[in-house]
Structures are given as structure tokens and as C-alpha cells.
Amino acid sequence: MNNSDPTVAREPVVAQKRESQGPVLAASGLGKVFHQGERALEILQQLELQLAAGESVAIVGTSGVGKSTLLHLLGGLDQPSAGSIWLAGRRLNDCSERERGALRNRHLGFIYQFHHLLPEFTALENVSMPLLIRGLAPAEIIPLATELLQQVGLGERLSHKPAELSGGERQRAAVARAMVGQPDCIIADEPTGNLDEATAARVFEVLLQLRQRHNTALLFATHDRQLAARADRVLELTQKSLRQISL
Ligand SMILES: Nc1ncnc2c1ncn2[C@@H]1O[C@H](COP(=O)(O)OP(=O)(O)OP(=O)(O)O)[C@@H](O)[C@H]1O
Ligand SMILES: [Mg+2]
């Protein structure tokens, strides 16, 4: 897959050291306006954020306030209307689509509320995908993906397709997929929002353990104040911007 692309084919399996020791992810003056016919709907305005290496930050806020919008911008999945975003010291605004893709692949893992696993592929294949895109050979990938799946407790489910996994197992596979490329940073949009309380707690625990083991920064949106309280910092999205709160 994509072996002909020189920007991704030479990526090593272990993320290269970031060029600077600055934040792994940062935004400044960030704004987002959605246009709905004649109407302009401003969701984010002059938003500032810095996520340090290895740091965990929770984003809370009422439904519809713009948490997913913010995470999608930070993950390079959508374009801001104003401001800048830096990932691993590179300003995303200055990157071509291809460069953004390569940066995302090397430095970022994304976990969605609904797993977004590819239905026709097994758990092992799904978790292998980021490294296949990076251009690694299957012989190198399979042991890494297998190990990650073992770490999230799915060592006995490698050949199951998403429809053959429980909801919690699917989210754990999504956690493994986000982690397999050893990114500097994981962005998670309500990663356990679709699960019952006990399963949510278990999946979240797996995420925290892996993040600690790999020293990965974690930025996650949640409605669950108990989960938010586990983060190093809690930021509330309110009035189009972020402010630090204590829970
Ligand atoms: N593509 C779009 N076009 C127009 N409006 C949008 C679009 N995407 C989101 N919105 C609006 O932006 C606002 C913020 O949406 P967003 O999904 O970011 O909220 P959220 O904080 O993640 O909410 P929730 O907690 O329910 O997930 C909402 O009012 C939504 O209707
Ligand atoms: Mg949302």
C-alpha cells in the first residue's frame, strides 16, 4: 500500500525524535466557522492550546460546544478558518496534503467514539494498517501489531473481524491501532462514550496503561467527569475557547 510514495516509504518504525523539545501539539489563534447557507456559525475563536510530551489533557464541555470540531482540526482531519496548528514542531498550515498525511501517520494516533475499524479486515489487519501505510513490510508489522493486540487483551482475537468483536473489544482494537505506530500523541474523541460504564472504565484503563508505557501524550474529549479527572489537566471548552478547570 502506498509503497511508491517516497514521503512515507522511508519512515522508520520507531518515530524519529522530534526536532524540538517543544509541545507535541499546539494551536494558536485557532478559529472555526461553519457556513450553513447564508448563516455563519462560529464554533471556535482565538483558541490557544499546548500539549507537552507525555502529558494527558481532558477536554470537557456541553454537547454541541465544539469538542469534536476542535479535535478534528488538531488531528488534521479538517481545516481551521483561522490560526495555526503545530504537530511535532511542524506548522500544519504550511504542509501539503501529502505532508500532513505523513506527519499524522508518524506522530499521531486518533481514536473515535465509534471505533471506525474497517469491517472487511481482521483485528490484526486493522491494527497493521498505519504501518502498512507507512510502507513497512508485513514481516515487520505482524509481530508489532500482534504485541499491541496482546497488550490490550485481544491476543486471542487476532483473526476476528469487527462484527465478530464486542463493543469494548472493538474500542480496544482501535486503541491498539492508534498506538501501533508509536505516535507522540493520541487524540481521542469520547473513546469510551459508546460503552457501558464498566467496559468504558476497562478500555480507558488500557489506554492509560499503554500511554504510560510508551510515554504518549493524550488529548481526549469526554462527558465523563471521573475519566476527565484522571488527566493531568482538564480544559473546558466554553465560549469558543478553552479554560483550565479543576474537578
Ligand atoms: N460540518 C458542519 N457544518 C455545520 N455545522 C457543524 C458541522 N459540524 C459540526 N457543526 C456544528 O458545530 C457545533 C459543534 O459540534 P461538535 O460536534 O464539535 O460538538 P461536540 O462538543 O463534539 O458535541 P458532543 O458532545 O455532542 O459530541 C454543533 O452545533 C454542530 O451542529
Ligand atoms: Mg463530539
Coordinates of C-alpha atoms and ligand atoms in Angstrom, one line a residue:
M1 CA 0.0 0.0 0.0
N2 CA 1.4 3.4 -1.0
N3 CA 4.9 1.9 -1.4
S4 CA 5.6 4.2 -4.3
D5 CA 5.1 7.3 -2.1
P6 CA 8.7 8.5 -1.2
T7 CA 7.5 10.6 1.7
V8 CA 6.0 7.7 3.5
A9 CA 8.0 4.7 2.2
R10 CA 11.1 5.6 4.2
E11 CA 9.5 6.2 7.5
P12 CA 11.2 4.1 10.2
V13 CA 9.0 2.0 12.5
V14 CA 10.2 3.9 15.6
A15 CA 9.1 7.5 15.5
Q16 CA 12.1 9.7 14.8
K17 CA 13.0 12.1 17.6
R18 CA 11.0 15.3 17.2
E19 CA 13.1 18.2 16.1
S20 CA 12.3 20.3 19.1
Q21 CA 11.5 19.6 22.7
G22 CA 8.5 21.9 22.5
P23 CA 4.9 20.8 22.7
V24 CA 3.9 17.8 20.7
L25 CA 0.7 19.5 19.6
A26 CA -0.1 23.2 19.8
A27 CA -2.7 25.6 18.5
S28 CA -2.7 29.4 18.5
G29 CA -5.4 31.9 17.4
L30 CA -7.5 28.9 16.3
G31 CA -10.9 29.7 14.8
K32 CA -13.5 27.7 13.0
V33 CA -16.6 28.9 11.3
F34 CA -19.1 26.6 9.6
H35 CA -21.1 28.1 6.8
Q36 CA -24.7 26.9 6.5
G37 CA -26.2 28.7 3.5
E38 CA -26.3 32.4 4.4
R39 CA -25.5 31.7 8.0
A40 CA -22.0 31.6 9.5
L41 CA -21.8 29.5 12.7
E42 CA -18.6 30.4 14.7
I43 CA -17.6 27.5 16.9
L44 CA -14.0 28.3 17.9
Q45 CA -12.4 31.7 18.2
Q46 CA -8.8 32.7 19.2
L47 CA -8.3 29.3 20.9
E48 CA -4.9 28.5 22.4
L49 CA -3.6 25.1 23.4
Q50 CA -0.3 23.4 24.1
L51 CA 0.1 19.7 24.8
A52 CA 3.5 18.8 26.2
A53 CA 5.3 15.5 25.5
G54 CA 3.8 12.7 27.6
E55 CA 1.1 15.0 29.1
S56 CA -2.6 13.9 29.3
V57 CA -5.3 16.6 28.9
A58 CA -9.1 16.1 29.1
I59 CA -11.5 18.4 27.2
V60 CA -15.0 18.7 28.6
G61 CA -17.9 20.9 27.6
T62 CA -21.6 20.7 26.9
S63 CA -22.9 18.8 23.8
G64 CA -22.5 20.9 20.7
V65 CA -20.0 23.3 22.1
G66 CA -17.3 22.1 19.6
K67 CA -15.1 19.4 21.2
S68 CA -15.2 17.1 18.1
T69 CA -14.7 20.1 15.8
L70 CA -11.6 21.1 17.8
L71 CA -10.1 17.5 17.9
H72 CA -10.7 17.1 14.1
L73 CA -8.8 20.3 13.5
L74 CA -6.0 19.3 15.7
G75 CA -5.8 15.9 14.1
G76 CA -5.6 17.5 10.6
L77 CA -8.9 16.0 9.6
D78 CA -10.5 19.4 8.9
Q79 CA -9.1 22.8 8.1
P80 CA -9.3 25.8 10.5
S81 CA -10.8 29.1 9.5
A82 CA -8.1 31.0 11.3
G83 CA -5.0 30.4 13.3
S84 CA -2.2 27.8 13.3
I85 CA -1.7 24.2 14.4
W86 CA 1.7 22.6 15.1
L87 CA 2.2 18.9 15.2
A88 CA 5.7 17.7 16.4
G89 CA 7.0 21.2 15.7
R90 CA 5.7 21.4 12.1
R91 CA 3.1 24.0 11.3
L92 CA 0.3 22.0 9.6
N93 CA -0.9 25.1 7.7
D94 CA 2.4 25.1 5.7
C95 CA 2.1 21.4 4.7
S96 CA 0.7 19.9 1.6
E97 CA -2.0 17.3 1.9
R98 CA 0.6 14.6 1.5
E99 CA 3.0 16.0 4.1
R100 CA 0.1 16.3 6.5
G101 CA -0.8 12.7 5.9
A102 CA 2.8 11.6 6.6
L103 CA 3.1 13.8 9.7
R104 CA -0.2 12.4 11.0
N105 CA 0.9 8.8 10.3
R106 CA 4.2 9.3 12.1
H107 CA 3.2 11.4 15.1
L108 CA -0.5 11.0 15.8
G109 CA -3.0 8.3 16.7
F110 CA -6.7 9.1 16.5
I111 CA -9.4 7.2 18.4
Y112 CA -13.1 7.9 17.6
Q113 CA -16.2 7.4 19.7
F114 CA -17.3 4.7 17.2
H115 CA -14.2 2.6 16.5
H116 CA -14.0 3.3 12.7
L117 CA -12.3 -0.1 12.2
L118 CA -12.5 -1.4 8.6
P119 CA -15.3 -4.0 8.6
E120 CA -13.8 -6.3 6.0
F121 CA -10.4 -6.6 7.7
T122 CA -9.5 -8.7 10.8
A123 CA -8.3 -7.1 14.1
L124 CA -4.7 -7.9 13.2
E125 CA -5.1 -6.3 9.7
N126 CA -6.8 -3.2 11.1
V127 CA -4.1 -2.7 13.7
S128 CA -1.4 -3.3 11.0
M129 CA -2.9 -0.6 8.7
P130 CA -1.0 2.5 10.0
L131 CA 2.3 0.7 9.5
L132 CA 1.3 -0.7 6.1
I133 CA 0.6 2.9 5.1
R134 CA 4.0 3.9 6.4
G135 CA 5.5 1.4 4.0
L136 CA 6.8 -1.3 6.3
A137 CA 6.9 -4.9 5.2
P138 CA 4.3 -7.3 6.6
A139 CA 7.0 -9.4 8.2
E140 CA 8.0 -6.4 10.4
I141 CA 4.4 -5.3 11.1
I142 CA 2.8 -8.5 12.2
P143 CA 4.9 -9.0 15.4
L144 CA 4.3 -5.4 16.4
A145 CA 0.6 -5.4 15.7
T146 CA 0.2 -8.8 17.5
E147 CA 2.0 -7.5 20.5
L148 CA -0.2 -4.4 20.7
L149 CA -3.3 -6.5 20.5
Q150 CA -1.9 -8.7 23.2
Q151 CA -1.3 -5.6 25.3
V152 CA -5.0 -4.6 25.0
G153 CA -6.1 -8.1 25.9
L154 CA -7.1 -9.3 22.3
G155 CA -4.3 -11.8 21.8
E156 CA -7.0 -14.5 21.2
R157 CA -9.0 -12.3 18.8
L158 CA -6.4 -11.6 16.1
S159 CA -8.4 -13.0 13.2
H160 CA -11.8 -11.6 14.3
K161 CA -13.4 -9.0 12.1
P162 CA -15.0 -6.0 13.8
A163 CA -18.5 -7.6 13.6
E164 CA -17.1 -10.6 15.5
L165 CA -15.9 -8.5 18.4
S166 CA -17.8 -7.0 21.3
G167 CA -18.1 -3.2 21.6
G168 CA -15.4 -2.9 24.2
E169 CA -13.1 -5.2 22.2
R170 CA -13.6 -3.0 19.1
Q171 CA -12.6 0.0 21.1
R172 CA -9.5 -1.8 22.5
A173 CA -8.6 -2.7 18.9
A174 CA -9.0 1.0 18.0
V175 CA -6.7 1.8 20.9
A176 CA -4.1 -0.7 19.6
R177 CA -4.4 0.7 16.1
A178 CA -3.8 4.3 17.4
M179 CA -0.8 3.1 19.4
V180 CA 0.9 0.8 16.9
G181 CA 3.0 3.5 15.2
Q182 CA 4.4 4.8 18.5
P183 CA 3.0 8.3 18.0
D184 CA 3.9 11.2 20.1
C185 CA 0.3 12.0 20.7
I186 CA -3.1 10.3 20.8
I187 CA -6.2 12.3 20.1
A188 CA -9.4 10.5 21.3
D189 CA -12.9 11.8 20.8
E190 CA -15.1 10.2 23.5
P191 CA -13.2 7.0 23.1
T192 CA -15.5 5.2 25.6
G193 CA -18.6 7.2 25.1
N194 CA -20.4 4.3 23.4
L195 CA -19.7 1.8 26.1
D196 CA -21.4 0.8 29.4
E197 CA -19.7 2.2 32.5
A198 CA -17.7 -0.8 33.5
T199 CA -16.5 -1.5 30.0
A200 CA -15.7 2.2 29.5
A201 CA -13.6 2.1 32.6
R202 CA -11.7 -1.0 31.4
V203 CA -11.0 0.4 28.0
F204 CA -9.9 3.7 29.4
E205 CA -7.6 1.8 31.8
V206 CA -6.0 0.0 28.9
L207 CA -5.5 3.4 27.1
L208 CA -3.9 4.9 30.2
Q209 CA -1.6 2.0 30.8
L210 CA -0.4 1.9 27.2
R211 CA 0.1 5.7 27.1
Q212 CA 2.2 5.4 30.2
R213 CA 4.3 2.6 28.9
H214 CA 5.0 4.4 25.6
N215 CA 5.1 7.9 27.1
T216 CA 2.5 9.1 24.7
A217 CA 0.7 12.4 25.2
L218 CA -3.1 12.1 25.3
L219 CA -5.7 14.6 24.4
F220 CA -9.3 13.3 24.9
A221 CA -12.8 14.7 24.9
T222 CA -15.2 13.2 27.4
H223 CA -18.5 13.8 29.1
D224 CA -17.4 11.5 32.0
R225 CA -16.0 13.7 34.8
Q226 CA -14.4 10.7 36.5
L227 CA -12.4 9.9 33.4
A228 CA -11.6 13.6 32.9
A229 CA -10.3 13.8 36.5
R230 CA -7.6 11.1 35.6
A231 CA -5.9 13.6 33.2
D232 CA -3.0 15.8 34.2
R233 CA -5.1 18.9 33.2
V234 CA -8.8 19.4 32.5
L235 CA -9.8 22.1 30.0
E236 CA -13.4 23.2 29.5
L237 CA -14.5 24.3 26.0
T238 CA -16.7 27.2 26.6
Q239 CA -17.5 30.5 24.8
K240 CA -15.5 29.2 21.8
S241 CA -12.2 28.8 23.7
L242 CA -10.5 26.7 26.4
R243 CA -10.1 27.4 30.1
Q244 CA -8.5 25.3 32.7
I245 CA -10.8 23.9 35.4
S246 CA -10.3 21.7 38.4
L247 CA -12.8 18.9 39.0
Ligands
LIG1 N1 -19.9 20.2 9.1 C1 -20.6 21.0 9.9 N2 -21.4 22.0 9.3 C2 -22.1 22.8 10.1 N3 -22.2 22.8 11.4 C3 -21.4 21.8 12.0 C4 -20.6 20.9 11.3 N4 -20.0 20.1 12.2 C5 -20.5 20.5 13.4 N5 -21.3 21.5 13.3 C6 -21.9 22.2 14.5 O1 -20.9 22.7 15.3 C7 -21.2 22.5 16.7 C8 -20.2 21.8 17.4 O2 -20.2 20.4 17.0 P1 -19.3 19.3 17.7 O3 -19.6 18.0 17.0 O4 -17.9 19.8 17.6 O5 -19.8 19.4 19.2 P2 -19.3 18.5 20.5 O6 -18.9 19.4 21.5 O7 -18.3 17.5 20.0 O8 -20.7 17.8 20.9 P3 -20.9 16.3 21.5 O9 -20.6 16.5 23.0 O10 -22.4 16.2 21.4 O11 -20.1 15.3 20.8 C9 -22.6 21.9 16.7 O12 -23.6 22.9 16.9 C10 -22.8 21.3 15.3 O13 -24.1 21.4 14.9
MG2 MG -18.4 15.4 19.9

